[in-house]
mmCIF file of C-alpha atoms in Angstrom:
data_model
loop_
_atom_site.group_PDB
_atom_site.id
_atom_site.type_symbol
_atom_site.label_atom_id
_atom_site.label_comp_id
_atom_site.label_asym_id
_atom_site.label_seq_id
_atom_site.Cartn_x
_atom_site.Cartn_y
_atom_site.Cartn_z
ATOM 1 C CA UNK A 16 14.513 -30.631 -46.161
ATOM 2 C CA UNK A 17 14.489 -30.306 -42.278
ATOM 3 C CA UNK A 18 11.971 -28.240 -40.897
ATOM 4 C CA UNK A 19 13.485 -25.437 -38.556
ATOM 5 C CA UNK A 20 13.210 -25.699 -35.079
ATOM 6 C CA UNK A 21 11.239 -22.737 -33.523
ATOM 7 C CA UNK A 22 12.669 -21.113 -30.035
ATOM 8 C CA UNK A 23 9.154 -20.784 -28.807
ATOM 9 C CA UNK A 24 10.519 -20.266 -25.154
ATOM 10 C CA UNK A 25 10.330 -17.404 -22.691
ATOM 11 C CA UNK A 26 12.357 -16.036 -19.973
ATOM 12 C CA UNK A 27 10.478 -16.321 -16.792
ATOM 13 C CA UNK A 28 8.825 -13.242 -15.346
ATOM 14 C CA UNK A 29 9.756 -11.280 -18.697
ATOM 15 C CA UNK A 30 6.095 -10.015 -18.529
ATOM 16 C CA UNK A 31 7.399 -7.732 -15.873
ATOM 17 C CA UNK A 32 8.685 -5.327 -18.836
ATOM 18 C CA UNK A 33 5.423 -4.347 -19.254
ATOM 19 C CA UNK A 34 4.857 -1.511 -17.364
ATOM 20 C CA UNK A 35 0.684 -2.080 -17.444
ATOM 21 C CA UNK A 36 -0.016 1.425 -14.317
ATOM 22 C CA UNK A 37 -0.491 2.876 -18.494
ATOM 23 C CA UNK A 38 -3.837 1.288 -18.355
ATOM 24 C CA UNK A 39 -5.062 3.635 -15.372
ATOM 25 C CA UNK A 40 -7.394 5.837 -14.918
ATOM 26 C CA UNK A 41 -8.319 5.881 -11.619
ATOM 27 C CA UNK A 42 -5.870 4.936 -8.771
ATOM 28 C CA UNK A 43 -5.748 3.368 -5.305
ATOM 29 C CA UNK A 44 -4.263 5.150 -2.782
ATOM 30 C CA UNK A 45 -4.127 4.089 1.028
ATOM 31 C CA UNK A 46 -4.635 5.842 4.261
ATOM 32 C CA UNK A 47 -1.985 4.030 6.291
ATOM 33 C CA UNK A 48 -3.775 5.828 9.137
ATOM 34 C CA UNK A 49 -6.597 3.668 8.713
ATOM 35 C CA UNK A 50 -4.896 0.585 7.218
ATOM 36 C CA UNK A 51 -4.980 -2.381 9.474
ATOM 37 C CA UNK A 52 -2.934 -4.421 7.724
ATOM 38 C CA UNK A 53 -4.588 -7.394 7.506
ATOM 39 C CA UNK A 54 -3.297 -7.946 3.653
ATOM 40 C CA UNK A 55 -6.609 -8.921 2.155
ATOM 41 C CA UNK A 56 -5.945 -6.183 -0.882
ATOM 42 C CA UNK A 57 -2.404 -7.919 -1.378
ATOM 43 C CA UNK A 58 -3.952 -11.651 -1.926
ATOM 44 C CA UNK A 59 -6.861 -10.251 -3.927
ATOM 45 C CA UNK A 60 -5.044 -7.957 -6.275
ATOM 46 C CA UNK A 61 -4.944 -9.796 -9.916
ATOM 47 C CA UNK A 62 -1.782 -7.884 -10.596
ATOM 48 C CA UNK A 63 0.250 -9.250 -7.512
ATOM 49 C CA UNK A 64 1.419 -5.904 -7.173
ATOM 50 C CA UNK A 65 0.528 -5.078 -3.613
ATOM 51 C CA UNK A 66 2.918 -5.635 -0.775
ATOM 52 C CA UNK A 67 2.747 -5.325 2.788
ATOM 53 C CA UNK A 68 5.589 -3.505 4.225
ATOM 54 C CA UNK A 69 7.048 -2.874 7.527
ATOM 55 C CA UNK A 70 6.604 0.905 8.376
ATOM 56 C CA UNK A 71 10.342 2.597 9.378
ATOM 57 C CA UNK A 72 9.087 4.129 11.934
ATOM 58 C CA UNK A 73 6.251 2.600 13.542
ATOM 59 C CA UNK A 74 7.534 -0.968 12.462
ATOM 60 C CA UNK A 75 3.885 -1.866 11.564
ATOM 61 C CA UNK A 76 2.869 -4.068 8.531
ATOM 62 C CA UNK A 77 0.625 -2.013 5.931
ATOM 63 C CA UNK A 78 0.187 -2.451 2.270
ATOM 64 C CA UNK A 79 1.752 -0.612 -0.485
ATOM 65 C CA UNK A 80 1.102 -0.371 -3.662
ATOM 66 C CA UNK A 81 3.322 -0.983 -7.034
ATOM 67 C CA UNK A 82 1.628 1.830 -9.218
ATOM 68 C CA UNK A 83 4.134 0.836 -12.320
ATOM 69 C CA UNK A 84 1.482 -2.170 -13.042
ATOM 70 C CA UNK A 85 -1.807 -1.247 -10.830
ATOM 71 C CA UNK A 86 -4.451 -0.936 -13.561
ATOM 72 C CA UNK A 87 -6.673 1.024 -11.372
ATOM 73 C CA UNK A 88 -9.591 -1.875 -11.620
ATOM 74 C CA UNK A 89 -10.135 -0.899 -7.644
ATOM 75 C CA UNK A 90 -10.923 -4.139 -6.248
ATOM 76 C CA UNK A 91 -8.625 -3.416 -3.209
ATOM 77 C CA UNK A 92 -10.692 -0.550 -3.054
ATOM 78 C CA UNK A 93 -14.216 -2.664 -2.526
ATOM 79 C CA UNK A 94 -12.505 -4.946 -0.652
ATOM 80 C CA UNK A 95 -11.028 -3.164 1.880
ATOM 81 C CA UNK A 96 -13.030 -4.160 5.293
ATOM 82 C CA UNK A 97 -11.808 -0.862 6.815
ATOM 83 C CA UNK A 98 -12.323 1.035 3.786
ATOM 84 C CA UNK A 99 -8.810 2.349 3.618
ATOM 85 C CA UNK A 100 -8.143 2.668 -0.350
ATOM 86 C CA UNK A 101 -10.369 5.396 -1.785
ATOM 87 C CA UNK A 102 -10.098 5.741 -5.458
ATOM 88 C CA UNK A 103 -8.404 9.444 -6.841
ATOM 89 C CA UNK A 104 -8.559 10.180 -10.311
ATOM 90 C CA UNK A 105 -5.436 9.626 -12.243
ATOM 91 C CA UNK A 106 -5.355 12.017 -15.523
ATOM 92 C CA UNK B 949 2.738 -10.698 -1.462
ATOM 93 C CA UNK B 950 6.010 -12.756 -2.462
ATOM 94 C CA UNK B 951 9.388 -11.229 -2.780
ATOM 95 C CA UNK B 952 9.742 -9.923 -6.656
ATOM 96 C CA UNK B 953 12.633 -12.745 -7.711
ATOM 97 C CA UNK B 954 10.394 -15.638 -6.303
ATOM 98 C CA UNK B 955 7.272 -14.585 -7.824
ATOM 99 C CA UNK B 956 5.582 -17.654 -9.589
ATOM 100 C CA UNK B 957 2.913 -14.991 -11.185
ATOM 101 C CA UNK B 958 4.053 -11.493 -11.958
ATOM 102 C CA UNK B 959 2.958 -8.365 -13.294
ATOM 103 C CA UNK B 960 2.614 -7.145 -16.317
ATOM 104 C CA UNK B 961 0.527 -9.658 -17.985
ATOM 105 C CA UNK B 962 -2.653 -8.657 -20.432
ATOM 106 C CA UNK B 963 -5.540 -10.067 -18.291
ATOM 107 C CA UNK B 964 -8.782 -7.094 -18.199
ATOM 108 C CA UNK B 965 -8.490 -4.699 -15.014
ATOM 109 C CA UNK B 966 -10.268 -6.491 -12.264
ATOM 110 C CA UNK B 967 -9.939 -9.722 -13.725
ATOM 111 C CA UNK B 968 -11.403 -12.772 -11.526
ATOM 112 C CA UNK B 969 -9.228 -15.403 -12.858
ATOM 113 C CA UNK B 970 -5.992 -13.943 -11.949
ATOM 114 C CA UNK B 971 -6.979 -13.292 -8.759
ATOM 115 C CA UNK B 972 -7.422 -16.631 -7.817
ATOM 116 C CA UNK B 973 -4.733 -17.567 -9.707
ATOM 117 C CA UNK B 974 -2.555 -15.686 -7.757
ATOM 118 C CA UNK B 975 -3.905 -17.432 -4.604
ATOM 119 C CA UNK B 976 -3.519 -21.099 -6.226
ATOM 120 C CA UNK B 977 0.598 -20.154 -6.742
ATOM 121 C CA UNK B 978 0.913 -18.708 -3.455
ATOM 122 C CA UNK B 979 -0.501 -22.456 -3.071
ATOM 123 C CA UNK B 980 2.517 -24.233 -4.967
ATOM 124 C CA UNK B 981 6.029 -24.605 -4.426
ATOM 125 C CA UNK B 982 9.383 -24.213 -6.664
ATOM 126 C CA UNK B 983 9.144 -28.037 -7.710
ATOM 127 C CA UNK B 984 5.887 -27.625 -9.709
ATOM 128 C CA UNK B 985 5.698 -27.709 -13.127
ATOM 129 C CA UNK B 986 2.752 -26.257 -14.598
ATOM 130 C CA UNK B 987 1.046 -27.568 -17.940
ATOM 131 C CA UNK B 988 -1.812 -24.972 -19.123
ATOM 132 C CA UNK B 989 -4.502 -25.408 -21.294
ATOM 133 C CA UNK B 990 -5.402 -22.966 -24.394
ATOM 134 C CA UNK B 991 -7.331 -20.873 -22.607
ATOM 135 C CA UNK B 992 -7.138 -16.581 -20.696
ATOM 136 C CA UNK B 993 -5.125 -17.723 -17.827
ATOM 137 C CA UNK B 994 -2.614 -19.273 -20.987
ATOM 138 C CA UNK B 995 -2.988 -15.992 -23.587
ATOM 139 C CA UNK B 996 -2.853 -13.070 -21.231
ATOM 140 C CA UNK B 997 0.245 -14.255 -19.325
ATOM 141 C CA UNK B 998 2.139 -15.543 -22.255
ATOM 142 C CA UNK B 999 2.243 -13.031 -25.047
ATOM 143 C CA UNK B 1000 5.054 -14.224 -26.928
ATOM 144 C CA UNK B 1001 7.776 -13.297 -26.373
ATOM 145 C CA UNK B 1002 7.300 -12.303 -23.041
ATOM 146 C CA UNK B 1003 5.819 -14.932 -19.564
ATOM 147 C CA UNK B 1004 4.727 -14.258 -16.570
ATOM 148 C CA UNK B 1005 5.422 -17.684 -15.154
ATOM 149 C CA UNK B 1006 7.858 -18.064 -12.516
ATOM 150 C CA UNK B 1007 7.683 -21.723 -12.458
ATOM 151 C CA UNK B 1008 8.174 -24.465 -15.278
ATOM 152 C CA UNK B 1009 5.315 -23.681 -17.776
ATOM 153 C CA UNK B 1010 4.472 -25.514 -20.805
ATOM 154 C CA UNK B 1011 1.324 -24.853 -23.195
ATOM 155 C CA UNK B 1012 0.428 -27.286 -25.797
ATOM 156 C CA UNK B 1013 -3.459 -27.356 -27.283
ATOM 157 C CA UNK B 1014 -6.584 -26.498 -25.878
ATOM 158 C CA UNK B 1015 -7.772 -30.300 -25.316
ATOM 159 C CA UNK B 1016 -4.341 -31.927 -24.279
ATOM 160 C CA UNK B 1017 -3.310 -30.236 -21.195
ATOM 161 C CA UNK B 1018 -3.922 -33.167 -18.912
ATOM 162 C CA UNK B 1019 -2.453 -35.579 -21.563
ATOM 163 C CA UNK B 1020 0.624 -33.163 -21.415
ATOM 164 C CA UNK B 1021 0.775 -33.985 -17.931
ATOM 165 C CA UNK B 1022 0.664 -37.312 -17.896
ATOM 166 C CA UNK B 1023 3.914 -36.964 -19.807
ATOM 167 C CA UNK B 1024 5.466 -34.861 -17.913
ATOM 168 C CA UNK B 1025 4.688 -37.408 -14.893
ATOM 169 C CA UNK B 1026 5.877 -40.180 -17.047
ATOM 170 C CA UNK B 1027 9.231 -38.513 -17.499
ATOM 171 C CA UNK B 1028 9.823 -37.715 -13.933
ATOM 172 C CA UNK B 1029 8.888 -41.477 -12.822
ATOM 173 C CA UNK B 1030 11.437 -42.391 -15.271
ATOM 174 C CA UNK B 1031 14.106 -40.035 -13.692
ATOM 175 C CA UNK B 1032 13.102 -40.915 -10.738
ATOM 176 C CA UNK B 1033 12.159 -37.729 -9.574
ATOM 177 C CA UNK B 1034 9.427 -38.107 -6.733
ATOM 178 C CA UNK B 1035 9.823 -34.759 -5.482
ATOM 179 C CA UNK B 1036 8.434 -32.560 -8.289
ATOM 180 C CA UNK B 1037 4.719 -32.071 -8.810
ATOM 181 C CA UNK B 1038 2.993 -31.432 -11.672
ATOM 182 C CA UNK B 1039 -0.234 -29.290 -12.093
ATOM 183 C CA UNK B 1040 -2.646 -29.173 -14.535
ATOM 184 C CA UNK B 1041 -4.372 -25.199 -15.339
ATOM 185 C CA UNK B 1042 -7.484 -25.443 -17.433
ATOM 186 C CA UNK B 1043 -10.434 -23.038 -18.024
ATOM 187 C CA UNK B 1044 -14.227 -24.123 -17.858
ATOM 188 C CA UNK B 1045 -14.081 -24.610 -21.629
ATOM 189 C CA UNK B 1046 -10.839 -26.653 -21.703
ATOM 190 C CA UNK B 1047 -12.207 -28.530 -19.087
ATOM 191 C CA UNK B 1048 -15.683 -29.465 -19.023
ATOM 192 C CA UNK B 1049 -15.981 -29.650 -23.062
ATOM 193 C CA UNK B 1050 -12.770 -29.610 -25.027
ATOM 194 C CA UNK B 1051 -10.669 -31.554 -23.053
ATOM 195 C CA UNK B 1052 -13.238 -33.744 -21.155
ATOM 196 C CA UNK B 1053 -11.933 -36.799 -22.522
ATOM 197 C CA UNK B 1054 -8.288 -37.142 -22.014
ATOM 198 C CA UNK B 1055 -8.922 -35.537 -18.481
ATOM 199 C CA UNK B 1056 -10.838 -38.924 -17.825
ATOM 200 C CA UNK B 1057 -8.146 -41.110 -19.090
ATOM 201 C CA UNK B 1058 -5.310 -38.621 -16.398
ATOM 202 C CA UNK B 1059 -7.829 -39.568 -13.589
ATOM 203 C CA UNK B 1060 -8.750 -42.925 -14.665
ATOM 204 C CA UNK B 1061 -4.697 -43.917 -15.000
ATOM 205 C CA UNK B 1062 -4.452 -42.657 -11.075
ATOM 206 C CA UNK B 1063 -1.811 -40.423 -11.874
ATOM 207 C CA UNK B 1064 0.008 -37.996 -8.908
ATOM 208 C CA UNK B 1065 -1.139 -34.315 -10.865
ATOM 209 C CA UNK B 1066 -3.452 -31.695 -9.718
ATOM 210 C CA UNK B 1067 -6.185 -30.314 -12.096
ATOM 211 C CA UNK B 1068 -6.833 -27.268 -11.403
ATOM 212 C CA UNK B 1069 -10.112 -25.748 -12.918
ATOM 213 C CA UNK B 1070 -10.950 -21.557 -13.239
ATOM 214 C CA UNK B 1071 -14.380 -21.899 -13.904
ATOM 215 C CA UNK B 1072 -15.954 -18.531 -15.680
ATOM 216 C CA UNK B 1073 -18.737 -20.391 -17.293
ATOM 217 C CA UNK B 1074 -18.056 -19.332 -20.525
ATOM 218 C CA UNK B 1075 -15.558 -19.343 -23.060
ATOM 219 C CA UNK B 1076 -14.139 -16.290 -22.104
ATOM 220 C CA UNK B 1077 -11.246 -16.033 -24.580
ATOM 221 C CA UNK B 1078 -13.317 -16.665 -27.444
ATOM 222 C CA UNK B 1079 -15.929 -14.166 -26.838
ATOM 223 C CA UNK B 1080 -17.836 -15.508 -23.886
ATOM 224 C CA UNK B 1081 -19.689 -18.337 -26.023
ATOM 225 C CA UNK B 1082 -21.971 -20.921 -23.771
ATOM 226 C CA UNK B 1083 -20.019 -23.378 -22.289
ATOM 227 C CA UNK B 1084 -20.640 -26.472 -20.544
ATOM 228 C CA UNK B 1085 -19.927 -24.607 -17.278
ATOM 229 C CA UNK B 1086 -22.602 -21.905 -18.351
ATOM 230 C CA UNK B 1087 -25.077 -21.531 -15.692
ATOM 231 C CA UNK B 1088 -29.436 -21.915 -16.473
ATOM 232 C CA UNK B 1089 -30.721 -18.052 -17.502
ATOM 233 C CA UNK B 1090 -27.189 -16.552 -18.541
ATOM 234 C CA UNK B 1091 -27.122 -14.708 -21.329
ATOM 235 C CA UNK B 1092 -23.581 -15.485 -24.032
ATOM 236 C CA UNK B 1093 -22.969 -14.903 -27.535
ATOM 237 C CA UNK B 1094 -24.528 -18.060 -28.568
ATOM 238 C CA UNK B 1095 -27.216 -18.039 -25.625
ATOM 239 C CA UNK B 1096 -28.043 -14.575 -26.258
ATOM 240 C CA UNK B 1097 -31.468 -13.391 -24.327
ATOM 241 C CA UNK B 1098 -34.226 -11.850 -26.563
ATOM 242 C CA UNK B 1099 -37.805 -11.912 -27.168
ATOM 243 C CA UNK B 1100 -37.566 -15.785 -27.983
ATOM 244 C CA UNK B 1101 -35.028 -16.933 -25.256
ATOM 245 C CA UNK B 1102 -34.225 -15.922 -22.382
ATOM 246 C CA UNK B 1103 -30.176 -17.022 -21.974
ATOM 247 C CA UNK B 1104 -29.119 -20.375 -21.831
ATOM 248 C CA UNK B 1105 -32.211 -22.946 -21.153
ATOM 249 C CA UNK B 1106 -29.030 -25.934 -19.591
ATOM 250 C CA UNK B 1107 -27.887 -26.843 -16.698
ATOM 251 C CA UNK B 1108 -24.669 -26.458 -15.279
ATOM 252 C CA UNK B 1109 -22.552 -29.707 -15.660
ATOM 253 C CA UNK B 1110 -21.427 -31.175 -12.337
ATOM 254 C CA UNK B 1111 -17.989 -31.814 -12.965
ATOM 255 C CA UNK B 1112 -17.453 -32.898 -9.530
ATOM 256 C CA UNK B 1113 -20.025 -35.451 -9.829
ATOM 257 C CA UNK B 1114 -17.956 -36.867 -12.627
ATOM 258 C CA UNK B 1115 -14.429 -36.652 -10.997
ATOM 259 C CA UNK B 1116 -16.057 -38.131 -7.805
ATOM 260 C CA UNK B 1117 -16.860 -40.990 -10.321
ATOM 261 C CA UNK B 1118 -13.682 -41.570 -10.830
ATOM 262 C CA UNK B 1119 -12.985 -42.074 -7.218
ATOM 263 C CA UNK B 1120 -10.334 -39.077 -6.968
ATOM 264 C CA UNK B 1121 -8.877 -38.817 -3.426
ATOM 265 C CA UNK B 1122 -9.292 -34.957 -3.580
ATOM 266 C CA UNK B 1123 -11.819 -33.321 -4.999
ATOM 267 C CA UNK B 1124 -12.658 -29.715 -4.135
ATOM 268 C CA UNK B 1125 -14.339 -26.350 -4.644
ATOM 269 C CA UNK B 1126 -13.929 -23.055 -4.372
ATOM 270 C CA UNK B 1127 -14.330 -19.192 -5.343
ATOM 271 C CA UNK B 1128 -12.703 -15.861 -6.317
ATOM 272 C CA UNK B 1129 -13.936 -14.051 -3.355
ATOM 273 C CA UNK B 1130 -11.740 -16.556 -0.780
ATOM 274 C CA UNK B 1131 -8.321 -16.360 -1.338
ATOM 275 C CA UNK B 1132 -7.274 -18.404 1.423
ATOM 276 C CA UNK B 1133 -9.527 -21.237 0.648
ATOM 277 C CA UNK B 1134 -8.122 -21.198 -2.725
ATOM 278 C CA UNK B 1135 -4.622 -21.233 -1.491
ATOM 279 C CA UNK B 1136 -5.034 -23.560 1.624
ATOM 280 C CA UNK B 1137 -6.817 -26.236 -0.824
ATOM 281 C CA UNK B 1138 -4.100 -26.185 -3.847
ATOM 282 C CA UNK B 1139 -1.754 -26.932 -0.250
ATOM 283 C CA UNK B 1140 -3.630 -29.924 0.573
ATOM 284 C CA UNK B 1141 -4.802 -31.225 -2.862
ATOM 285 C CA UNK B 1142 -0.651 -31.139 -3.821
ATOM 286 C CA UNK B 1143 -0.019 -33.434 -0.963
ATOM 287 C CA UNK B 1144 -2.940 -36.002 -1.778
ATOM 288 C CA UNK B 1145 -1.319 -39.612 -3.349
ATOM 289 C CA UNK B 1146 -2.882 -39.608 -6.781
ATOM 290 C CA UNK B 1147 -4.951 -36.819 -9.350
ATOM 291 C CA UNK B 1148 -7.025 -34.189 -7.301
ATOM 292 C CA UNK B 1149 -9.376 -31.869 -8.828
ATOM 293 C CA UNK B 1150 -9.802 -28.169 -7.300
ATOM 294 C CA UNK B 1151 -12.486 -26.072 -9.405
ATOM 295 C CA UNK B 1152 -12.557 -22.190 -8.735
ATOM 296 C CA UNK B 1153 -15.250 -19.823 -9.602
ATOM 297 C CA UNK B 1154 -13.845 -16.874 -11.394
ATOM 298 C CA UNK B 1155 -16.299 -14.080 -12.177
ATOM 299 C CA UNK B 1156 -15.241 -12.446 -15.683
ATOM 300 C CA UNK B 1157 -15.856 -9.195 -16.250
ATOM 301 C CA UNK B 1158 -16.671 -8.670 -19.608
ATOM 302 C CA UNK B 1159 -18.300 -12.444 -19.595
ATOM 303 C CA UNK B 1160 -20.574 -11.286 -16.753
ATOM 304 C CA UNK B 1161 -20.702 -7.820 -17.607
ATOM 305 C CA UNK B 1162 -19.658 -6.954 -14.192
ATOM 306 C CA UNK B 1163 -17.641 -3.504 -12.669
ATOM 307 C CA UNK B 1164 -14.178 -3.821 -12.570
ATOM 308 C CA UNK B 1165 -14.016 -3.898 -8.971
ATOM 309 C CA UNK B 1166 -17.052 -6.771 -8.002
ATOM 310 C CA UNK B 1167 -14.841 -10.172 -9.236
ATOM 311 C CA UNK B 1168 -14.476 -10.720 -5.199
ATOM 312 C CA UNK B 1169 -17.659 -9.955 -4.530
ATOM 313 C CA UNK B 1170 -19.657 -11.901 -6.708
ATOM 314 C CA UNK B 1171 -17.672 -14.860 -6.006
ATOM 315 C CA UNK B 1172 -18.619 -14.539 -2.238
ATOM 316 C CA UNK B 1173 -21.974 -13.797 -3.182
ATOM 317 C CA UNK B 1174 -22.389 -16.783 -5.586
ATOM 318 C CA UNK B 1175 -21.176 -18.801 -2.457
ATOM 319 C CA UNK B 1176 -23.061 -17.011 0.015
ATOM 320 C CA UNK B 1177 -26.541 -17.698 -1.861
ATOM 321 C CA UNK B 1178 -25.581 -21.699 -1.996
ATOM 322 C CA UNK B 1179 -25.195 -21.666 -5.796
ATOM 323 C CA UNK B 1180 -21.665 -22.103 -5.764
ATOM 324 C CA UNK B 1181 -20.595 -23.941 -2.312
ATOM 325 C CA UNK B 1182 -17.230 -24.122 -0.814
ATOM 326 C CA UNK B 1183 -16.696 -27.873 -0.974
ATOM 327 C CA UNK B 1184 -14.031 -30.280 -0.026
ATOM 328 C CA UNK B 1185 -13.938 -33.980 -0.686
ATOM 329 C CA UNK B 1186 -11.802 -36.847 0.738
ATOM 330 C CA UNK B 1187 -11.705 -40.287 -0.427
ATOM 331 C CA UNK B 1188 -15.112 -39.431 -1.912
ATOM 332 C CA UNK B 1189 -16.382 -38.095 1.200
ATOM 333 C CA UNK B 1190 -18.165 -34.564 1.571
ATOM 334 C CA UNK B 1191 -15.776 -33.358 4.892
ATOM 335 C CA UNK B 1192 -16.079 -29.593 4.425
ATOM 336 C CA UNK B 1193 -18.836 -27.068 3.361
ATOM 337 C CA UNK B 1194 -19.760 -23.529 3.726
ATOM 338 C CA UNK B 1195 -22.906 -25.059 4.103
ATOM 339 C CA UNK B 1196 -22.618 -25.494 7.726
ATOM 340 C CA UNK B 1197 -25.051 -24.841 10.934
ATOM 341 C CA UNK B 1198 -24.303 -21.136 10.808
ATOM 342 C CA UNK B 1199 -25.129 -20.925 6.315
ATOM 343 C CA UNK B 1200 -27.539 -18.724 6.186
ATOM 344 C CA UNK B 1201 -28.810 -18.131 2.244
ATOM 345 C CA UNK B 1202 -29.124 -15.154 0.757
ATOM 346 C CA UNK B 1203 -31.525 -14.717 -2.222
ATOM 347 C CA UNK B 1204 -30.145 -15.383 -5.653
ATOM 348 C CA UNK B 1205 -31.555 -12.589 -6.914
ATOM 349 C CA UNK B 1206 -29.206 -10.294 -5.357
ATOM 350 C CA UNK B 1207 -26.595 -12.104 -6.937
ATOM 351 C CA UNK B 1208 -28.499 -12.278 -10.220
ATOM 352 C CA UNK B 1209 -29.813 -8.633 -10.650
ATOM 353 C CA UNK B 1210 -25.757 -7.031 -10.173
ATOM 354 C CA UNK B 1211 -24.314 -9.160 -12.946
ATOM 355 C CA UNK B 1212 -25.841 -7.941 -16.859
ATOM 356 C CA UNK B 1213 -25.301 -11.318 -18.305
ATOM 357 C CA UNK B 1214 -28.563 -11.955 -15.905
ATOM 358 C CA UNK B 1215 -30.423 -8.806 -16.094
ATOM 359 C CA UNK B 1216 -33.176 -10.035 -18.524
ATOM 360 C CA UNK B 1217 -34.389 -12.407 -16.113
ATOM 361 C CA UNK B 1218 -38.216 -12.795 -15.223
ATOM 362 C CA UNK B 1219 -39.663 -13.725 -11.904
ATOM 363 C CA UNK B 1220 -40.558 -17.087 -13.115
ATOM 364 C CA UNK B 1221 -36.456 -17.988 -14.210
ATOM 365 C CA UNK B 1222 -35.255 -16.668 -11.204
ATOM 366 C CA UNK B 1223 -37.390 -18.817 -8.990
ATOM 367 C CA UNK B 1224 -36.253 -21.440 -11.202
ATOM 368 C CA UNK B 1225 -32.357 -20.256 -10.173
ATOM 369 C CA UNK B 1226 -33.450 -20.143 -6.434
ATOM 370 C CA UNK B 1227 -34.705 -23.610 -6.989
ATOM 371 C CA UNK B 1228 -31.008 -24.628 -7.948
ATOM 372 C CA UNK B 1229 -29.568 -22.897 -4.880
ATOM 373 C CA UNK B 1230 -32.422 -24.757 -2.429
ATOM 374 C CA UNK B 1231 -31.406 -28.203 -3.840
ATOM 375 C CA UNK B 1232 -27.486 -27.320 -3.661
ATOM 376 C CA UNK B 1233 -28.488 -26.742 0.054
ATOM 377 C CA UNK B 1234 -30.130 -29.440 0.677
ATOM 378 C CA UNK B 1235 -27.521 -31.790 -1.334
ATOM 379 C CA UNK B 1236 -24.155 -30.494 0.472
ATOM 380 C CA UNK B 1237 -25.282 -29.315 3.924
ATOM 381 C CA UNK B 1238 -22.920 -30.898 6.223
#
């Protein structure tokens, strides 16, 4: 008898189903006062779920975070050489 | 940073908050282009983006075993030399383990055949997966599951194995080394190692967190720190030739101990091992200073 042949594929980027900003505790958030955009957070970030942005108005670059998969780890937070991102609670 | 449909790396995979590896891995595929096709050893990089049914890959991705990766790749090369196909790349993603133990052997045979793929190493020095076991990567003093410190030991009593020693010895083209905490050397070297003629080996320091017992916010900086003390330099080798270092005329060492004391997997550690540690970091900086 054959043995049956096994669909052991995956659609690319179906991990993005996974809504992981569950795992959170603590969250980011950014003082685009303060933010000089230099996008250090956005390369660091494990998730890949900063981005910078242009700002409507002011048509500056600053970061912005995707909180549906941020797991709150804060590195963005240590990182950041202007210390824009303080860390709120998030319960 | 990339635009959500072009992402080669997204979201919503299972690697721990903070997590060092896929932070540089997201710097080695901002690295890459569309015509890559990735082949990843067993491994975290392989189990937290690929929970079945579900990938985070945005490029070509195949996983086989934990030893074959670079064998994989060799196929894969094989294939597109037969099609003819000179434009795609293929990379090779391995952890410590995979690399420097499991898979040590048929990585010699890739590099020893001269074939065109990239090996790309996330060194944690440990086999994080597993349950951060001692691996060949694992560092003198650190404590593991089967290093543990205690009243008889204190960590592991080895030496770190210089893997590019042994790639050198196999007179790779590219050969380079970098960290967690420097995103842009990561990506700028995965650039230039994917351009080089023939295999290239790029190994990245990836602090873990439960591996090093670390915060979930210091994987950045303890892999600057582990640079910045000379225990872990920046290094880039052509044609078997040291032509970049962070040890340069303006390195200026910090002690090892204030790497040492922030990470728990090194907290047990005397006076005497940590001179033995900053005895490591002096000959690194005497060996690479360029």
């Amino acid at each position: 008898m054959k043995a049956p042949i096994t669909n052991l594929s995956a659609q690319a980027n179906s991990s993005l189903a996974n809504k992981t900003g569950s795992w959170r505790t603590v969250k980011p958030v950014i003082n685009l006062n303060t933010c000089v955009g230099c996008s250090l957070c956005a390369k660091l970030c494990p998730e890949g779920c900063i981005e910078m942005k242009k700002q409507i108005k002011t048509e500056k670059i600053k970061a912005k975070i995707n909180y549906d998969y941020c797991k709150g780890c804060g590195l963005c937070a240590h990182e950041c050489p202007v210390k824009a991102i303080k860390m709120e609670n998030d319960f | 940073m990339n635009n959500k449909n072009t992402k080669f790396l997204s979201p919503g995979h299972n690697g721990c908050a903070g997590c060092g590896q896929l932070s540089a891995a997201q710097a080695v595929m901002r690295g890459l282009h569309k015509n890559v096709i990735i082949a990843n050893a067993t491994g975290c990089l392989e189990v937290t983006t690929t929970a079945y049914p579900q990938s985070a890959w945005g490029l070509p991705w195949i996983h086989s075993l934990f030893e074959n990766a670079a064998a994989v790749a060799s196929g894969i090369k094989a294939a597109l030399n037969k099609k003819g196909d000179k434009k795609t790349k293929v990379v090779v993603q391995g952890g410590d383990g995979g690399t420097f133990d499991i898979g040590f052997g048929l990585i010699s045979g890739l590099w020893e055949r001269g074939e065109n793929v990239l090996y790309i190493c996330y060194d944690t020095e440990a086999y994080s997966n597993t349950g951060i076991q001692a691996s060949g990567a694992t560092p003198y003093g650190a404590s593991t599951s089967t290093s543990p410190s205690g009243t008889v030991s204190s960590g592991s009593t080895q030496r770190k194995k210089d893997m590019l020693a042994i790639a050198l010895a196999h007179n790779l083209k590219y050969v380079a080394q970098s960290s967690a905490g420097f995103p842009d050397d990561i990506t700028n070297k995965v650039k230039k190692a994917l351009e080089t003629d023939g295999p290239s080996y790029l190994q990245i320091l990836c602090p873990c967190i439960p591996g090093w017992k670390i915060n979930n916010n210091e994987a950045a900086m303890l892999g600057k720190l582990a640079v910045q003390t000379g225990l872990y330099p920046l290094l880039e080798y052509i044609n078997g030739q040291l032509s970049a270092s962070s040890i340069n005329s303006n390195f200026q060492a910090k002690a090892v101990e204030e790497y040492l004391k922030k990470q728990g997997r090194f907290k047990h550690l005397k006076e005497a091992d940590i001179s033995i540690i900053q005895k490591l970091a002096a000959e690194n900086i005497k060996k690479y200073k360029i």
